[in-house]
Amino acid sequence: MADRGRHDLPTEQDYGFPAGLWRRVGRRRPPGVPSERAWRSPLRGPWLTAVLGSVLLVGLPVVVVTGLLSYIAYGAAPRPGDVGFLHLPFFDWPTSPSWSYRLSQGLHVGLGLMLVPVVLAKLWSVIPRLFAWPPVRSVAQLLERLSLGLLVGSILFELATGVLNIQYDYVFGFSFYTAHYWGAWVFTFAFLVHVPIKLPVMRRSLRSRSLRTELRTPLAATVPESVESDLVAVDPAPATLSRRGALAVVGGGALLVGLASTGETIGGFMRRVSVLSVRGRVPGGGPNDFQVNRTAVSARITDEQVGDGWRLTLTGGGLVVELNRAELLAMEQHTAVLPIACVEGWSSTQTWTGVRLRDLAGLAKVPAPRAAVVTSLEIKGSFNRAPLQSHQVLAGDSLLALKVNGTELSRDHGYPARVIVPALPGVHNTKWVTSIAFVGA
Ligand SMILES: Nc1nc2c(c(=O)[nH]1)N[C@H]1C(S)=C(S)[C@@H](COP(=O)(O)O)O[C@H]1N2
Ligand SMILES: [Mo]
């Protein structure tokens, strides 16, 4: 095999199929399938593919693991939806340190977005293989290509659903949570098949050129990689970009995406330039000027609902307790500095003041609840009710917040009262709370 030119037709050994038949298929490239001469970029080659691949080899597992951690942080209910046998064993997501979900989900979304340009570049680098003809040469290769189909399909699906979920409200005709979760497992499976197959060639290719030399090579000296590979152009065009230029474009793209999407978390000037970071924006400044996930107007909260007639209803140990806002303010107040960390990746740390949830549980005569269900004034929408686990109710910093940064909560941030629990995914920090039902042990 070694003495055979790479563009010769393969032999019977290569195919593992009746060679005569395959050879005939091989000669008949259907219309629309570009010939290998059509791929002319002199940058394509195993080294470039391996460099991009090694970035993904390190980055994508972090995105997957933090994604699965997010699933666990949600706790048992009510989301993600029904994931069948792929259900992960739960451990109780700890309430300390309070920044754990902020870090984990920030990594998930931030790194996931930053890897988009890298994934696209990696796919670009191997695109000639998509059109290889004949499409398969052996049973082993057929299996490999099927696993590649799963790999590419699932990564594109995960990136697309992830990005859509951040940028738009629920645009799917299916459950984002369930689909993104299942997609993650398909990806994980295909990744675990792909990596061991490709690791040897990746290591060999990385050694075939020196990154330092490459970073010093200008456009004028950029020529195709000099190795036998189906990725190297048969009929290369002159270079219009050096290899270091290509890496700078991809790396710069990743950095830009990162900067543009993490501004809400970093705050200050970055918040203003972060065009990708969030959907909504609060005009003006002040203690309540931090990201609003959903405004009171869009949640259809009325003046009447949050006026003097507002009451907090606590249920549990067989009695119903009603409190107005003055009564809540007369209870012992506790202050905690806690982040809101949204599943969409942004987070924002504020100083919250209010009544401890465990004090409210005590009032409802369920001092050691097994769980609690918090209900919002908001009628429609899937966020009008959220579960809390026992340890989340009992944590010393878990609050029904009445104030933020020393002033009244703004209506957009949940006035008259909202839940804030350390390390709890943002979505469960219910705003405009109307009742809390404590579930006894
Ligand atoms: N009632 C209600 N509570 C809610 C929401 C909502 O839409 N309705 N959004 C949740 C989500 S997804 C997040 S990230 C936080 C955001 O809180 P903030 O808008 O005060 O920053 O509120 C949570 N509480
Ligand atoms: Mo959120």
XYZ file of C-alpha atoms and ligand atoms in Angstrom:
466
model
C 0.000 0.000 0.000
C 2.837 2.347 0.827
C 4.047 2.643 -2.727
C 0.664 3.486 -4.056
C -0.087 7.103 -4.905
C -2.929 8.404 -2.792
C -5.103 9.220 -5.772
C -4.930 5.784 -7.332
C -8.090 3.774 -7.128
C -8.044 1.564 -4.061
C -7.336 -2.124 -4.219
C -9.518 -4.999 -3.098
C -7.761 -4.990 0.269
C -8.848 -1.445 0.925
C -12.457 -2.115 0.187
C -13.222 -5.270 2.008
C -16.077 -5.334 -0.513
C -16.249 -6.937 -3.956
C -13.641 -4.791 -5.573
C -14.996 -4.788 -9.095
C -18.300 -3.341 -8.012
C -16.712 -0.722 -5.801
C -14.264 0.309 -8.430
C -17.108 1.000 -10.792
C -18.900 3.049 -8.122
C -15.637 4.855 -7.492
C -15.356 5.957 -11.061
C -18.880 7.290 -11.234
C -18.960 10.398 -9.117
C -22.562 11.612 -9.140
C -23.225 15.163 -10.308
C -22.995 17.647 -7.454
C -20.229 15.775 -5.661
C -17.195 18.007 -6.185
C -14.017 16.260 -7.236
C -11.095 16.277 -4.832
C -9.454 18.851 -7.072
C -12.173 21.319 -6.073
C -10.697 21.754 -2.568
C -7.858 24.098 -3.203
C -7.018 25.823 0.064
C -3.316 25.315 0.768
C -4.000 25.580 4.501
C -5.981 22.371 4.752
C -3.984 19.514 6.136
C -3.697 17.136 9.072
C -1.652 19.558 11.182
C -4.243 22.340 11.046
C -7.038 19.846 11.676
C -5.121 18.417 14.629
C -4.527 21.847 16.180
C -8.225 22.678 15.987
C -9.083 19.164 17.152
C -6.875 19.435 20.212
C -8.646 22.635 21.290
C -11.980 20.831 20.997
C -10.609 17.757 22.735
C -9.968 19.855 25.825
C -12.859 22.307 25.551
C -15.848 20.191 24.626
C -15.646 17.809 27.606
C -15.768 20.862 29.893
C -18.912 22.036 28.122
C -20.510 18.594 28.409
C -19.655 18.087 32.070
C -20.834 21.556 33.125
C -24.012 20.940 31.132
C -24.666 17.744 33.036
C -23.900 19.556 36.294
C -26.535 22.095 35.378
C -29.009 19.303 34.923
C -28.160 18.085 38.410
C -28.333 21.584 39.883
C -31.919 21.847 38.716
C -32.782 19.100 41.139
C -35.581 16.667 40.626
C -38.317 18.822 39.195
C -39.871 20.260 37.154
C -37.198 20.660 34.495
C -35.517 19.210 32.512
C -38.474 17.234 31.361
C -38.746 13.556 30.872
C -35.359 12.215 29.891
C -36.234 8.566 30.309
C -33.456 6.129 31.112
C -30.822 8.836 30.677
C -31.795 10.224 34.034
C -28.641 11.001 35.999
C -28.347 9.999 39.612
C -28.913 13.128 41.635
C -26.934 14.460 44.471
C -28.228 17.514 46.231
C -26.603 20.522 44.590
C -24.934 22.220 47.568
C -25.866 25.767 48.553
C -22.237 26.515 49.323
C -20.187 27.964 47.762
C -22.851 30.300 46.451
C -20.903 30.876 43.219
C -20.779 27.212 42.147
C -23.629 27.399 39.646
C -22.474 30.780 38.461
C -19.066 29.328 37.602
C -20.291 26.064 36.194
C -23.027 27.523 34.020
C -20.894 30.502 33.006
C -18.309 28.017 31.741
C -20.948 25.939 30.003
C -22.418 28.811 28.044
C -19.304 30.986 27.698
C -16.996 28.220 26.577
C -19.717 26.633 24.463
C -20.134 29.897 22.553
C -16.406 30.479 22.229
C -15.959 27.051 20.707
C -18.447 27.769 17.911
C -15.791 29.349 15.637
C -13.421 26.492 16.438
C -16.018 23.858 15.575
C -16.806 25.631 12.305
C -13.111 25.885 11.422
C -12.603 22.230 12.250
C -15.502 21.230 10.004
C -14.117 23.462 7.245
C -10.751 21.758 7.579
C -12.157 18.291 6.931
C -14.915 19.138 4.465
C -13.277 17.331 1.509
C -13.983 14.095 3.382
C -17.693 14.755 3.330
C -17.531 14.470 -0.445
C -15.036 11.632 -0.643
C -15.929 9.250 -3.405
C -16.609 6.344 -3.140
C -18.230 7.236 0.176
C -17.015 4.109 1.972
C -14.190 1.715 1.429
C -14.676 -0.839 4.174
C -17.068 -1.937 6.854
C -14.826 -0.335 9.464
C -14.884 2.912 7.562
C -18.641 2.733 7.184
C -18.966 2.480 10.963
C -16.534 5.317 11.422
C -18.475 7.521 9.045
C -21.742 6.717 10.793
C -20.219 7.736 14.113
C -18.940 10.909 12.450
C -22.452 11.656 11.261
C -23.644 11.401 14.851
C -20.740 13.493 16.086
C -21.171 16.325 13.613
C -24.963 16.183 13.747
C -25.092 16.277 17.526
C -22.511 19.045 17.997
C -24.325 21.241 15.471
C -27.631 20.440 17.127
C -26.280 21.270 20.590
C -24.716 24.534 19.461
C -27.808 25.590 17.529
C -30.303 24.785 20.279
C -28.024 26.320 22.905
C -27.594 29.568 20.993
C -31.296 29.818 20.152
C -32.220 29.240 23.758
C -30.005 32.105 24.898
C -31.041 34.559 22.249
C -34.756 33.898 22.055
C -37.480 32.722 24.291
C -38.677 29.262 23.715
C -38.733 29.016 19.936
C -38.780 25.256 19.810
C -41.640 22.998 19.031
C -40.082 20.587 21.511
C -38.681 20.812 25.010
C -35.298 22.513 24.836
C -34.171 20.846 28.028
C -34.999 17.319 26.974
C -33.634 17.739 23.454
C -30.414 19.483 24.515
C -29.887 16.825 27.171
C -30.418 13.899 24.815
C -28.236 15.594 22.214
C -25.471 15.828 24.814
C -25.530 12.063 25.326
C -25.502 11.348 21.599
C -22.538 13.697 21.302
C -20.760 12.103 24.255
C -21.167 8.648 22.755
C -19.921 9.719 19.316
C -17.052 11.690 20.881
C -15.932 8.647 22.872
C -15.882 6.625 19.648
C -14.148 9.339 17.621
C -11.354 10.352 19.987
C -9.578 6.991 20.375
C -9.766 6.426 16.601
C -8.217 9.798 15.837
C -5.845 10.287 18.748
C -2.829 8.580 17.115
C -3.114 10.558 13.874
C -3.753 13.731 15.829
C -0.582 13.285 17.881
C 1.437 12.385 14.817
C 0.102 15.391 12.921
C 0.755 17.782 15.802
C 4.368 16.641 15.806
C 4.662 17.033 12.039
C 5.042 20.794 12.270
C 6.136 23.196 14.954
C 3.538 25.634 16.210
C 6.260 28.199 16.994
C 7.612 28.053 13.473
C 4.116 28.267 12.093
C 3.424 31.392 14.127
C 6.469 33.018 12.521
C 5.637 32.016 8.968
C 4.233 34.876 6.887
C 1.777 34.597 4.040
C 4.507 34.625 1.387
C 6.057 31.465 2.821
C 2.770 29.606 3.305
C 2.649 26.384 1.319
C 0.599 23.194 1.705
C 1.584 20.649 4.328
C 3.998 18.174 2.858
C 2.426 14.948 4.046
C 0.390 12.226 2.417
C -3.182 13.015 3.330
C -6.575 13.275 1.732
C -6.884 16.672 3.436
C -4.002 18.252 1.551
C -5.125 19.933 -1.689
C -4.280 18.018 -4.868
C -4.314 21.218 -6.859
C -3.589 23.947 -4.302
C -4.356 27.594 -4.958
C -1.858 30.215 -3.812
C -2.300 31.085 -0.135
C -4.413 34.146 0.638
C -3.996 33.716 4.400
C -1.109 32.317 6.400
C -1.652 29.476 8.838
C -1.007 31.850 11.721
C -3.539 34.224 10.154
C -6.108 31.444 10.038
C -5.455 30.572 13.678
C -5.703 34.256 14.586
C -9.063 34.541 12.824
C -10.443 31.522 14.668
C -8.906 32.471 18.016
C -9.918 36.110 17.615
C -13.424 35.027 16.709
C -13.597 32.911 19.842
C -12.351 35.812 21.976
C -14.815 38.237 20.454
C -17.695 35.881 21.062
C -16.465 35.420 24.617
C -16.227 39.153 25.276
C -19.556 39.818 23.658
C -21.351 37.230 25.727
C -19.852 37.473 29.192
C -20.278 41.221 29.704
C -23.323 40.901 31.894
C -21.285 38.759 34.242
C -18.199 40.973 34.193
C -20.264 44.164 34.488
C -19.280 47.802 33.983
C -18.193 48.819 30.522
C -18.271 45.226 29.298
C -21.953 45.111 30.006
C -22.629 47.848 27.496
C -20.627 46.326 24.679
C -21.870 42.803 25.220
C -24.200 42.552 22.293
C -24.673 38.793 22.573
C -25.041 38.571 26.290
C -28.694 39.006 27.012
C -32.058 39.624 25.506
C -33.236 42.560 27.564
C -31.711 45.731 28.865
C -32.686 48.008 31.734
C -32.361 51.678 31.000
C -31.035 53.971 33.696
C -28.900 53.158 36.684
C -29.386 52.725 40.398
C -29.361 49.814 42.818
C -31.855 47.868 40.718
C -29.908 48.245 37.489
C -28.871 44.703 36.823
C -30.064 42.178 34.312
C -33.799 41.505 34.266
C -34.765 38.168 32.905
C -38.403 38.970 32.447
C -40.017 42.305 33.184
C -43.107 42.738 35.326
C -44.967 44.058 32.283
C -44.180 41.032 30.164
C -45.180 38.798 33.066
C -48.462 40.775 33.214
C -48.035 41.769 36.838
C -50.642 44.437 37.655
C -50.532 47.419 40.068
C -53.353 45.882 41.996
C -51.595 42.572 42.498
C -48.534 44.180 44.055
C -50.340 47.017 45.895
C -51.519 47.195 49.511
C -53.684 44.158 49.036
C -50.692 41.882 48.432
C -50.336 39.034 50.917
C -47.820 36.245 51.260
C -49.537 32.950 51.977
C -47.635 30.206 53.780
C -48.999 26.715 54.024
C -47.677 23.542 55.554
C -48.313 22.073 58.962
C -52.091 22.162 58.588
C -52.473 25.934 58.841
C -52.529 28.901 56.507
C -50.479 31.961 57.451
C -51.021 35.278 55.697
C -48.539 38.112 55.964
C -48.552 41.566 54.449
C -45.362 43.359 53.514
C -45.152 45.407 56.716
C -45.366 42.229 58.759
C -42.578 40.663 56.713
C -40.427 43.763 57.209
C -41.082 43.561 60.950
C -39.601 40.056 61.094
C -35.875 39.500 61.576
C -34.117 40.707 58.427
C -31.054 38.981 57.018
C -28.651 40.304 54.391
C -26.639 38.141 51.982
C -24.486 38.815 48.934
C -25.629 36.293 46.367
C -25.501 35.849 42.616
C -28.361 35.253 40.286
C -26.904 32.781 37.836
C -29.120 32.166 34.876
C -29.111 28.960 32.909
C -28.446 31.224 29.923
C -24.971 31.877 31.258
C -25.128 35.437 32.604
C -24.849 36.074 36.278
C -24.977 39.070 38.538
C -24.137 39.347 42.215
C -26.159 41.672 44.464
C -26.780 42.330 48.134
C -30.169 41.012 49.140
C -32.131 41.654 52.307
C -35.231 39.898 53.510
C -36.649 37.144 55.664
C -34.922 33.770 55.916
C -36.894 31.017 54.223
C -36.340 28.797 57.244
C -37.977 31.396 59.484
C -41.002 31.326 57.181
C -40.992 27.520 57.338
C -41.008 27.835 61.114
C -43.997 30.196 60.962
C -45.820 27.634 58.829
C -44.997 25.047 61.495
C -42.823 22.984 59.175
C -39.412 23.748 60.691
C -37.686 20.910 58.776
C -39.463 20.737 55.420
C -38.731 17.990 52.919
C -39.337 20.474 50.124
C -41.194 23.660 49.286
C -43.114 24.941 46.298
C -42.955 28.670 45.613
C -45.720 30.213 43.526
C -45.619 33.539 41.715
C -48.341 36.070 40.983
C -47.466 35.472 37.373
C -50.219 33.383 35.913
C -48.951 32.212 32.595
C -45.509 30.912 31.807
C -43.448 28.057 33.043
C -41.635 30.046 35.718
C -44.633 30.834 37.860
C -43.875 28.012 40.259
C -40.604 26.492 41.411
C -39.602 23.724 43.776
C -36.986 24.051 46.494
C -35.239 21.160 48.188
C -34.977 20.830 51.943
C -31.379 22.057 52.235
C -32.185 25.020 50.018
C -34.965 26.155 52.357
C -32.814 25.633 55.433
C -29.591 27.320 54.249
C -28.853 30.403 56.368
C -28.595 32.704 53.348
C -31.772 31.517 51.607
C -34.109 34.465 51.548
C -37.446 35.757 50.615
C -35.852 39.032 49.558
C -37.702 42.314 50.046
C -34.801 44.621 49.279
C -31.752 44.685 47.070
C -28.619 46.805 47.549
C -30.316 48.659 50.386
C -33.459 49.768 48.538
C -36.832 48.290 47.726
C -36.829 45.621 45.068
C -37.895 47.093 41.765
C -40.973 45.594 40.255
C -38.918 44.028 37.493
C -36.782 42.250 40.060
C -39.769 40.786 41.823
C -41.393 43.358 44.127
C -43.040 42.771 46.591
C -40.919 39.703 47.342
C -38.713 37.207 45.586
C -36.765 34.089 46.393
C -32.980 34.146 46.387
C -31.134 30.943 47.310
C -27.355 30.445 47.143
C -26.102 28.423 44.151
C -29.630 27.780 42.897
C -30.114 28.117 39.121
C -31.604 31.562 38.445
C -34.803 30.161 37.081
C -35.833 28.812 40.483
C -35.415 32.195 42.182
C -39.068 33.027 41.757
C -40.120 36.675 41.485
C -43.444 38.239 42.608
C -43.972 35.488 45.170
C -47.534 35.010 46.327
C -47.291 31.779 48.298
C -44.927 29.177 49.648
C -46.130 25.665 50.402
C -43.792 23.796 52.754
C -43.938 20.050 52.433
C -43.554 18.283 55.773
C -41.058 15.533 56.383
N -42.175 34.704 38.330
C -41.020 34.620 37.663
N -39.867 34.452 38.343
C -38.689 34.347 37.684
C -38.646 34.396 36.271
C -39.875 34.575 35.572
O -39.913 34.657 34.342
N -41.037 34.692 36.293
N -37.437 34.243 35.638
C -36.434 33.482 36.383
C -35.143 33.469 35.732
S -34.978 32.450 34.385
C -34.074 34.159 36.221
S -32.543 33.993 35.543
C -34.223 35.084 37.354
C -33.723 36.458 36.951
O -33.964 37.387 37.952
P -33.879 38.937 37.637
O -34.778 39.224 36.479
O -34.241 39.654 38.862
O -32.436 39.177 37.287
O -35.552 35.181 37.788
C -36.277 33.978 37.802
N -37.558 34.201 38.414
Mo -32.872 32.385 33.841
